[in-house]
JSON list of C-alpha atoms in Angstrom, two decimals:
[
{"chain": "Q", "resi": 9, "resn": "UNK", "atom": "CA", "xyz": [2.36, 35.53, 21.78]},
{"chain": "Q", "resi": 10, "resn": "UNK", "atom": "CA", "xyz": [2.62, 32.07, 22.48]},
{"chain": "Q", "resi": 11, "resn": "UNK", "atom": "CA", "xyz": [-1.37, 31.83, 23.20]},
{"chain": "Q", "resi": 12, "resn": "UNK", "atom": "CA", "xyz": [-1.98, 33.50, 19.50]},
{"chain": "Q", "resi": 13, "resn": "UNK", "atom": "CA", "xyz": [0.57, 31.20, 17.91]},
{"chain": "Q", "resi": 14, "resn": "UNK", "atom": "CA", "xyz": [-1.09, 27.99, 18.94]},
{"chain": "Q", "resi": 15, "resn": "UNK", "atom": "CA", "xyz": [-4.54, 29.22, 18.64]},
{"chain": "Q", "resi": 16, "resn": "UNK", "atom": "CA", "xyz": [-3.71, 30.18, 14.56]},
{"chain": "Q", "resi": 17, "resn": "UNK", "atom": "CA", "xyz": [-2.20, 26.56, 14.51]},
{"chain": "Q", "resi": 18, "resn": "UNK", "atom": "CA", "xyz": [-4.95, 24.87, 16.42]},
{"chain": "Q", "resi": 19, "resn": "UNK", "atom": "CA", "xyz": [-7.27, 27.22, 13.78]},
{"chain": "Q", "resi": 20, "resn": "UNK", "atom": "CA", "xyz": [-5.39, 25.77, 10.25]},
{"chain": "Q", "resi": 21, "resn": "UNK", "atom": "CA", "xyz": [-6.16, 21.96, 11.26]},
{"chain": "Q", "resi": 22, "resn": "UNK", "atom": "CA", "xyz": [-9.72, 22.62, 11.98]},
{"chain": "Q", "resi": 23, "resn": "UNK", "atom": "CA", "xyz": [-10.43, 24.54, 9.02]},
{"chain": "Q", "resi": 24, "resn": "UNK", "atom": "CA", "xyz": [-8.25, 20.97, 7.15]},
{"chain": "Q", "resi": 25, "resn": "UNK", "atom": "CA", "xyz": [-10.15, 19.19, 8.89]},
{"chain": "Q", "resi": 26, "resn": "UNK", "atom": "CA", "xyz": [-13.23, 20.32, 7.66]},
{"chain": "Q", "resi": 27, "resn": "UNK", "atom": "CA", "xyz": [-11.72, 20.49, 4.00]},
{"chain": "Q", "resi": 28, "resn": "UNK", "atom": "CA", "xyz": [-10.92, 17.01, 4.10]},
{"chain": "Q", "resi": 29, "resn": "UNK", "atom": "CA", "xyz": [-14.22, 15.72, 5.66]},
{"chain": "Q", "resi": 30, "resn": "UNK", "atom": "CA", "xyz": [-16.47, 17.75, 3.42]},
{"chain": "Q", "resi": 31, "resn": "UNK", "atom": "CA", "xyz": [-14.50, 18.03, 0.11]},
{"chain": "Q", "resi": 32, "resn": "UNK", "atom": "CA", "xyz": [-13.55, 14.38, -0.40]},
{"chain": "Q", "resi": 33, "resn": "UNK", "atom": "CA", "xyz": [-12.57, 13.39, -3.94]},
{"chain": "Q", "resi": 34, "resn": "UNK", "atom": "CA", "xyz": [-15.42, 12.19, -5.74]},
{"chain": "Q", "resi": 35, "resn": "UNK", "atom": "CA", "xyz": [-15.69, 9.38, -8.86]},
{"chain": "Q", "resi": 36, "resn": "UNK", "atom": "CA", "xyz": [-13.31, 10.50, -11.93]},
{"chain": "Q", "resi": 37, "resn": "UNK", "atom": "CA", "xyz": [-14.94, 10.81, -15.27]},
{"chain": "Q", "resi": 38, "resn": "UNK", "atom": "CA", "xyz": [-15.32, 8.18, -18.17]},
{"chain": "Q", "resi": 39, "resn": "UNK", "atom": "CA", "xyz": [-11.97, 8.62, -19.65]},
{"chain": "Q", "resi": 40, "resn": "UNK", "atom": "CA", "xyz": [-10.20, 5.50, -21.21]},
{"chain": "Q", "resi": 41, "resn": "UNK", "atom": "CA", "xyz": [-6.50, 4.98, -19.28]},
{"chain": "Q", "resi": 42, "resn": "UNK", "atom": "CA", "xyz": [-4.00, 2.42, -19.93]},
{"chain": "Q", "resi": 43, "resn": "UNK", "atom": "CA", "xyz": [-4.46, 0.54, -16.78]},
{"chain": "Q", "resi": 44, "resn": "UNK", "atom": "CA", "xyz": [-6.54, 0.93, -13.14]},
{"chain": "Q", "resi": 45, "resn": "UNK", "atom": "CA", "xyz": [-5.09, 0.02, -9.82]},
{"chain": "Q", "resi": 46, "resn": "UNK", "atom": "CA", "xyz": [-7.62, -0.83, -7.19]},
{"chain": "Q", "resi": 47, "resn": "UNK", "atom": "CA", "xyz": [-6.34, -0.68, -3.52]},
{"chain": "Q", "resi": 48, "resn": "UNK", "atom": "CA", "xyz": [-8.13, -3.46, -1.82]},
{"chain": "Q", "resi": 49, "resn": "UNK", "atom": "CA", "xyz": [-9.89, -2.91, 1.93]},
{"chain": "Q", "resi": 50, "resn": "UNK", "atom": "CA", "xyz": [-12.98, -0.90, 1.05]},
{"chain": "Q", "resi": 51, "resn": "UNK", "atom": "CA", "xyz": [-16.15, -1.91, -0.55]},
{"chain": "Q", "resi": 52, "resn": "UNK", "atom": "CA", "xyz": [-16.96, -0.39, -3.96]},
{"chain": "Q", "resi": 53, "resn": "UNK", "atom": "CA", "xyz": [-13.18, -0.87, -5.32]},
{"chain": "Q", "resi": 54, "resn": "UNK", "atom": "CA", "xyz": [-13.04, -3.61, -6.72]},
{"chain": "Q", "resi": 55, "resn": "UNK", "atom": "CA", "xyz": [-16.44, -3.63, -8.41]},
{"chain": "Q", "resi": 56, "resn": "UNK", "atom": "CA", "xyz": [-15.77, -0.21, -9.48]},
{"chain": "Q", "resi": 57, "resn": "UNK", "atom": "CA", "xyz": [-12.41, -1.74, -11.21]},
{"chain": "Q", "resi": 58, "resn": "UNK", "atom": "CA", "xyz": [-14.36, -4.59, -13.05]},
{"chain": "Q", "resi": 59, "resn": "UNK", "atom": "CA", "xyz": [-16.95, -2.77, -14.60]},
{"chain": "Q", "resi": 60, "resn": "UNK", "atom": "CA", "xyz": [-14.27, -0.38, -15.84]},
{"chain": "Q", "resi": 61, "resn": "UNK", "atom": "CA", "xyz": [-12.57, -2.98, -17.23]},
{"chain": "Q", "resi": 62, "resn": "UNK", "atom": "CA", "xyz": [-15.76, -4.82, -18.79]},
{"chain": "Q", "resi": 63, "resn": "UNK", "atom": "CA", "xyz": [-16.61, -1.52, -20.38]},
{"chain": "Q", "resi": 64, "resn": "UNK", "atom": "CA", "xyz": [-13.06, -0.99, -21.86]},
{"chain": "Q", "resi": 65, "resn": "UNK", "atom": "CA", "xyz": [-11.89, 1.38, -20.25]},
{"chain": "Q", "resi": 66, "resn": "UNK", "atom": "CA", "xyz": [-8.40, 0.30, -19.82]},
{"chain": "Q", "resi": 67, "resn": "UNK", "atom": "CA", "xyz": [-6.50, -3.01, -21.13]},
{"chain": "Q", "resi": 68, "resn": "UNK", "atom": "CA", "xyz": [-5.59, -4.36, -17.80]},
{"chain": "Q", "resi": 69, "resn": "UNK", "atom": "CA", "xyz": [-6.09, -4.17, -13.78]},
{"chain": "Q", "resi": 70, "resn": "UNK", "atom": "CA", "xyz": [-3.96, -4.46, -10.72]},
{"chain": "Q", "resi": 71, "resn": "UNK", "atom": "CA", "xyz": [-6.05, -5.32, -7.62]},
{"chain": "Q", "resi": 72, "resn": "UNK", "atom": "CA", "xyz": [-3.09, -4.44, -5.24]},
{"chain": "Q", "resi": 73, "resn": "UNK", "atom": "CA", "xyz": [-3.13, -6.07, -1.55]},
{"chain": "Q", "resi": 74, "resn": "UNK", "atom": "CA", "xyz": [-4.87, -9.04, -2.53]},
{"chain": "Q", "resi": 75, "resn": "UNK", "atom": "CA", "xyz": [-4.86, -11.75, 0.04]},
{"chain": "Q", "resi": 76, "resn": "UNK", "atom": "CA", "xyz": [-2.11, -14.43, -1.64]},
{"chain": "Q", "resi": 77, "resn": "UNK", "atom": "CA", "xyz": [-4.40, -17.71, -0.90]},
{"chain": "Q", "resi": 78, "resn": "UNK", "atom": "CA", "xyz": [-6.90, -15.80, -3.51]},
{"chain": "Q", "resi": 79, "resn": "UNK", "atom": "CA", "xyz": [-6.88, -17.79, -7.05]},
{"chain": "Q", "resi": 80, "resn": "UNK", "atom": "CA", "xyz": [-7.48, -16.21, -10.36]},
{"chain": "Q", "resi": 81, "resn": "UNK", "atom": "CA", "xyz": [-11.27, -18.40, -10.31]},
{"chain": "Q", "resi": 82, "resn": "UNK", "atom": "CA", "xyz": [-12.06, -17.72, -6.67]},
{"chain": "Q", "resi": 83, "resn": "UNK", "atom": "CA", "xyz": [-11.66, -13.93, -7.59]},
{"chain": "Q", "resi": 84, "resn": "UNK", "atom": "CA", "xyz": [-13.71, -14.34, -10.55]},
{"chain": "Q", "resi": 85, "resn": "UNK", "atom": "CA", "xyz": [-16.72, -16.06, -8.40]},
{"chain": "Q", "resi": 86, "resn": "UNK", "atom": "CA", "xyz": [-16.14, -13.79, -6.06]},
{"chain": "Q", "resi": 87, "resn": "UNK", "atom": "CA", "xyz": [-17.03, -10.58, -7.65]},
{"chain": "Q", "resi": 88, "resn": "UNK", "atom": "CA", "xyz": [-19.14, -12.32, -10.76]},
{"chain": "Q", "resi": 89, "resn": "UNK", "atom": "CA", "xyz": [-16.93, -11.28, -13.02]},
{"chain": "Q", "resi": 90, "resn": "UNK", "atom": "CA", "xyz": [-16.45, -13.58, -15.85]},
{"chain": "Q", "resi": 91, "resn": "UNK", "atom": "CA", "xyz": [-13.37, -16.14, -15.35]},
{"chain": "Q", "resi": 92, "resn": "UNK", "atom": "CA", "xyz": [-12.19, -15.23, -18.95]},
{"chain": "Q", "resi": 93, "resn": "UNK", "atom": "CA", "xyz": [-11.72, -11.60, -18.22]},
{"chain": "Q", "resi": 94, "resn": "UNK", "atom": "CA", "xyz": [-9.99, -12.08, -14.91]},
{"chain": "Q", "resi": 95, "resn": "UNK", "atom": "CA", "xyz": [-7.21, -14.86, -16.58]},
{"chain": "Q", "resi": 96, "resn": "UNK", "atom": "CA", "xyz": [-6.46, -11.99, -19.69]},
{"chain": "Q", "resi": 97, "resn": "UNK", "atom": "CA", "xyz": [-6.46, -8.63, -17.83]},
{"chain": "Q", "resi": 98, "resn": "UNK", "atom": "CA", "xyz": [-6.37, -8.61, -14.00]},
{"chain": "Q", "resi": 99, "resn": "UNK", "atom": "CA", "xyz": [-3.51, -8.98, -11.92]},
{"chain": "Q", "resi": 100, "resn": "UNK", "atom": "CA", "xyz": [-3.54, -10.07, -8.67]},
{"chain": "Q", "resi": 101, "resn": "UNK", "atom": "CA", "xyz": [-0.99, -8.42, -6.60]},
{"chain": "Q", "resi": 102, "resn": "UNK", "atom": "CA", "xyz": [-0.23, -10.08, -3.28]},
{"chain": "Q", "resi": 103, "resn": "UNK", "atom": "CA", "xyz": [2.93, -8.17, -2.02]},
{"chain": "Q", "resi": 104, "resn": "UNK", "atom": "CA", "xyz": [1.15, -4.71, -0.20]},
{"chain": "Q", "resi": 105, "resn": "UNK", "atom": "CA", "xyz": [0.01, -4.26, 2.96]},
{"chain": "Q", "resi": 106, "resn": "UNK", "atom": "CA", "xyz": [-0.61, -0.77, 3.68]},
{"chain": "Q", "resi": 107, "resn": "UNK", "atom": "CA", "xyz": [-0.76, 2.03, 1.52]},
{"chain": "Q", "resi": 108, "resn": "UNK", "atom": "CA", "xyz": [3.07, 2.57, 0.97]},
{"chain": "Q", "resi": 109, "resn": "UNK", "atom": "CA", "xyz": [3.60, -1.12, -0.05]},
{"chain": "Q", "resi": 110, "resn": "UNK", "atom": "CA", "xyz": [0.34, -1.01, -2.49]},
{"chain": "Q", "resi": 111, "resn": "UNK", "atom": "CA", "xyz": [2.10, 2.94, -4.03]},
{"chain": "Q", "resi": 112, "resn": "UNK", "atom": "CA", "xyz": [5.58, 0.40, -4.56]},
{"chain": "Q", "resi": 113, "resn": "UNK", "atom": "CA", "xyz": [3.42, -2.81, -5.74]},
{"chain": "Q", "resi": 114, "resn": "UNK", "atom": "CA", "xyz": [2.06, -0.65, -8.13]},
{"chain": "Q", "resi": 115, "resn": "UNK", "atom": "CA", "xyz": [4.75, 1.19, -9.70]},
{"chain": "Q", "resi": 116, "resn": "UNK", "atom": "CA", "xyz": [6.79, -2.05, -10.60]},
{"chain": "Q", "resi": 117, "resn": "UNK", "atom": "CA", "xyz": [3.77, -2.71, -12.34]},
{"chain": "Q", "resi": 118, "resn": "UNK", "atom": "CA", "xyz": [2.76, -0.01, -14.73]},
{"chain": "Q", "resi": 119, "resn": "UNK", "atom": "CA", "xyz": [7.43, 0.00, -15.26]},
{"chain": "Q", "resi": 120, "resn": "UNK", "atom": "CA", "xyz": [6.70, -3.70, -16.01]},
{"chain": "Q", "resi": 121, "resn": "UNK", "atom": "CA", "xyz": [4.04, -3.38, -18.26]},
{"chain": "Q", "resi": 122, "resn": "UNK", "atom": "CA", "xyz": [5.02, 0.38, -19.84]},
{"chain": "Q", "resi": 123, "resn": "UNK", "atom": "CA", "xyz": [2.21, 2.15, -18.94]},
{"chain": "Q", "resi": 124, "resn": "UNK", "atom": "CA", "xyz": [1.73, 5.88, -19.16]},
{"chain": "Q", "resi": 125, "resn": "UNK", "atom": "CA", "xyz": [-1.74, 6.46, -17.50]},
{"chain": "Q", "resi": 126, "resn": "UNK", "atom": "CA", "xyz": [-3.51, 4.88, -14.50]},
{"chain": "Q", "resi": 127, "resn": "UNK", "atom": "CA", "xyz": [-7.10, 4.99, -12.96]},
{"chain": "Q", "resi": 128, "resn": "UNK", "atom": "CA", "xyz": [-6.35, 4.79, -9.38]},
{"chain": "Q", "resi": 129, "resn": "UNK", "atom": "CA", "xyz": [-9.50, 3.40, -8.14]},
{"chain": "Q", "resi": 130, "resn": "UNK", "atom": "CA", "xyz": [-10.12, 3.65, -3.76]},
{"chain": "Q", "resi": 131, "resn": "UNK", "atom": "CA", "xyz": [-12.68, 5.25, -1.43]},
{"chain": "Q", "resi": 132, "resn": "UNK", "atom": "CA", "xyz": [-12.96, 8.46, -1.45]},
{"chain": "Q", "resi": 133, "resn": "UNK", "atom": "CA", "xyz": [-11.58, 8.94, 2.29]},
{"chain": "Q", "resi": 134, "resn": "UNK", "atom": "CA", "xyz": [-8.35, 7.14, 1.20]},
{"chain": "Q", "resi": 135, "resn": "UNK", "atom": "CA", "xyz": [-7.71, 9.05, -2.05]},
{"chain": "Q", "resi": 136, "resn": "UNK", "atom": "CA", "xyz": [-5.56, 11.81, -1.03]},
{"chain": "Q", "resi": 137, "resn": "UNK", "atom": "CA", "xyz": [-3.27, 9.50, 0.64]},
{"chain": "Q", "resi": 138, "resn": "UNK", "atom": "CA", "xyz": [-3.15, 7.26, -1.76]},
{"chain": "Q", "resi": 139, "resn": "UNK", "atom": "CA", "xyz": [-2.82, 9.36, -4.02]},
{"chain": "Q", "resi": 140, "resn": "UNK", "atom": "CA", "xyz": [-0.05, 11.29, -2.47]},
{"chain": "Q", "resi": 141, "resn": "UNK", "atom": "CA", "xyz": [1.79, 8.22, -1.80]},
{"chain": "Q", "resi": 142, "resn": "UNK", "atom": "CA", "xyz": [1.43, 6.71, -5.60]},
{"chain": "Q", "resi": 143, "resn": "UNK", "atom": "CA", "xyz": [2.58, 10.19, -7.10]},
{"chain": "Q", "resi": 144, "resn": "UNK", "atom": "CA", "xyz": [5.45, 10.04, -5.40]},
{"chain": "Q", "resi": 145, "resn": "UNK", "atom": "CA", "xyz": [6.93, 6.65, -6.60]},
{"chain": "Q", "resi": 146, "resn": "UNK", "atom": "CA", "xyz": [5.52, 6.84, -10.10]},
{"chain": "Q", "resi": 147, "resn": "UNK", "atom": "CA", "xyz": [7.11, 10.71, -10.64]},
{"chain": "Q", "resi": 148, "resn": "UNK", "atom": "CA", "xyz": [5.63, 13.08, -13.66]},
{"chain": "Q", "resi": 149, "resn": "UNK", "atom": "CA", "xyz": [5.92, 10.12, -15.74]},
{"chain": "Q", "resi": 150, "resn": "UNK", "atom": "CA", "xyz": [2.59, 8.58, -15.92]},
{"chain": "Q", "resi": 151, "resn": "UNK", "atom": "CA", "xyz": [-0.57, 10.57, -15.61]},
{"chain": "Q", "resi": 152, "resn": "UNK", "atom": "CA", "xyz": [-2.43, 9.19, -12.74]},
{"chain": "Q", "resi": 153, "resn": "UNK", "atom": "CA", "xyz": [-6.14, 9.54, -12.71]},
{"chain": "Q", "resi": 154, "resn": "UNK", "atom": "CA", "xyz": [-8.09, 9.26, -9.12]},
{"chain": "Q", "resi": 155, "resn": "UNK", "atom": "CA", "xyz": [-11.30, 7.83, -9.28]},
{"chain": "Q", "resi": 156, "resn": "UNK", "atom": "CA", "xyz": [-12.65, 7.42, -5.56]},
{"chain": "Q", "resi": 157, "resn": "UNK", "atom": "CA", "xyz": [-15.41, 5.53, -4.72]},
{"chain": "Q", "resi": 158, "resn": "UNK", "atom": "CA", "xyz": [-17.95, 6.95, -2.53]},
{"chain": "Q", "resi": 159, "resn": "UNK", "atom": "CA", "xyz": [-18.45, 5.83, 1.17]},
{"chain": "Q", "resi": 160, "resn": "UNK", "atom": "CA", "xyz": [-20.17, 7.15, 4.59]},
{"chain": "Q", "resi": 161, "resn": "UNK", "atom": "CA", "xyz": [-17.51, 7.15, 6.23]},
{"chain": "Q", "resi": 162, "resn": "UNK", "atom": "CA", "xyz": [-17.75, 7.95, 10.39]},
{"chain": "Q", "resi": 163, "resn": "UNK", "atom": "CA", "xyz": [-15.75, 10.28, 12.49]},
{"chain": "Q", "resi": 164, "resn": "UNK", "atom": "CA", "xyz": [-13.42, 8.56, 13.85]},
{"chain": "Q", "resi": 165, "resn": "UNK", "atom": "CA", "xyz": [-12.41, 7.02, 10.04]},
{"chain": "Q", "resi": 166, "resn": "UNK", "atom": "CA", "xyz": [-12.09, 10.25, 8.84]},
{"chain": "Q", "resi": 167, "resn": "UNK", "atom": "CA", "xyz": [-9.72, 11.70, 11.55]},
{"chain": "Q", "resi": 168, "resn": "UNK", "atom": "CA", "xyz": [-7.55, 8.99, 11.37]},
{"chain": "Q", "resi": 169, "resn": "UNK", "atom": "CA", "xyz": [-7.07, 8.84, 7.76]},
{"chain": "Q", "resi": 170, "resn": "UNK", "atom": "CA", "xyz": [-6.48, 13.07, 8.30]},
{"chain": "Q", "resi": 171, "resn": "UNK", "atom": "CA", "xyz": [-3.90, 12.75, 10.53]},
{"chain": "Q", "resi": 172, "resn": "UNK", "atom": "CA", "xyz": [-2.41, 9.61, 8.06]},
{"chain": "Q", "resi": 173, "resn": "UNK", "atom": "CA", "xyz": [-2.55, 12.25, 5.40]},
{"chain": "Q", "resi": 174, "resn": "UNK", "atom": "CA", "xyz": [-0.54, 14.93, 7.24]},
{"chain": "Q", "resi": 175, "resn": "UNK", "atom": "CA", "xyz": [1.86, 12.63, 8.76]},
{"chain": "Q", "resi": 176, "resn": "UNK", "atom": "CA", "xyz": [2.76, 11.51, 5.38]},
{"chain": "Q", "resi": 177, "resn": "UNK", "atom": "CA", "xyz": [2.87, 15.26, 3.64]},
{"chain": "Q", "resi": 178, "resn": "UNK", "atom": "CA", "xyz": [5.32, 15.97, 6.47]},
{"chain": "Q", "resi": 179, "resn": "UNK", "atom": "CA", "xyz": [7.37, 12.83, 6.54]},
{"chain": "Q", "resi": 180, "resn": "UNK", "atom": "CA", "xyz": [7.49, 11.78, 3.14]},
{"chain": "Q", "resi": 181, "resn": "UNK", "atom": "CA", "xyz": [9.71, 14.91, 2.23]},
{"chain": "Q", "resi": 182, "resn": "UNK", "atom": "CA", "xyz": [12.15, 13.98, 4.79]},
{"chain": "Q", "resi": 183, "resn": "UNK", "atom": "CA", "xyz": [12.75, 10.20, 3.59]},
{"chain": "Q", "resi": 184, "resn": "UNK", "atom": "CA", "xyz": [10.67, 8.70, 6.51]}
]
């Protein structure tokens, strides 16, 4: 009994495994949203956030987790995005540092700034969790629109981030 009841549970996280590794969330479409959030630590983000933002496609940007030595013009060089959009509509946002601190970062700022829909812009192996994680704190208030950026990401990235991703489904519930 025992034997059967471990080999159905060693059976469901293979078969989520496998979900997760081959169904990861893939770019959102062209919509316009109030605001995007980029999660820094992967490459793509915050590229993916500027052109959004050079195209219109929402009035302002949070990069959350941003290193705090970074200056509005270093950003701007940075990335080649022009100084003049950076000073109007991006926010640098220096207080995260993992993906629970970027989820609280970012819902003081769409409360601050009244928004009602977000572009939620990170790789696509991170998406579920940080998706999961922003959901939470923002409630059924705002609609929040993932956008993930595509990556290659190896093995070992993508069972760590798995197991992230369950630990939080489980512990979140129970105020951990």
């Amino acid at each position: 009994m025992i034997s059967r009841i471990v080999a159905g549970a060693l059976l469901l996280w293979m078969l989520g495994f496998a979900w997760f590794a081959i169904a990861m969330p893939g770019p959102a479409d062209d919509r316009t949203t109030d605001a995007i959030v980029v999660l820094t630590g992967g490459p793509g983000r915050i590229q993916r956030g500027l052109h959004l933002l050079e195209r219109n496609k929402a009035k302002r940007m949070l990069v959350s987790g941003a290193d705090r030595r970074v200056r509005p013009a270093e950003f701007a060089e940075a990335y080649g995005a022009p100084l003049k959009l950076v000073d109007c509509c991006v926010d640098l946002g220096n207080e995260a540092v993992d993906t629970r601190s970027n989820a609280d970062e970012t819902v003081e700022w769409v409360t601050r700034h009244h928004y009602r829909s977000v572009r939620l812009v990170t790789t696509d192996w991170h998406m579920r969790r940080a998706r999961f994680e922003l959901s939470r704190v923002l409630g059924g208030n705002v609609l929040l629109l993932a956008d993930a950026v595509p990556s290659e990401p190896g093995l070992g990235v993508l069972f760590t981030e798995y197991h992230k991703y369950l630990l939080r489904r489980v512990a979140a519930p129970l105020g951990i």
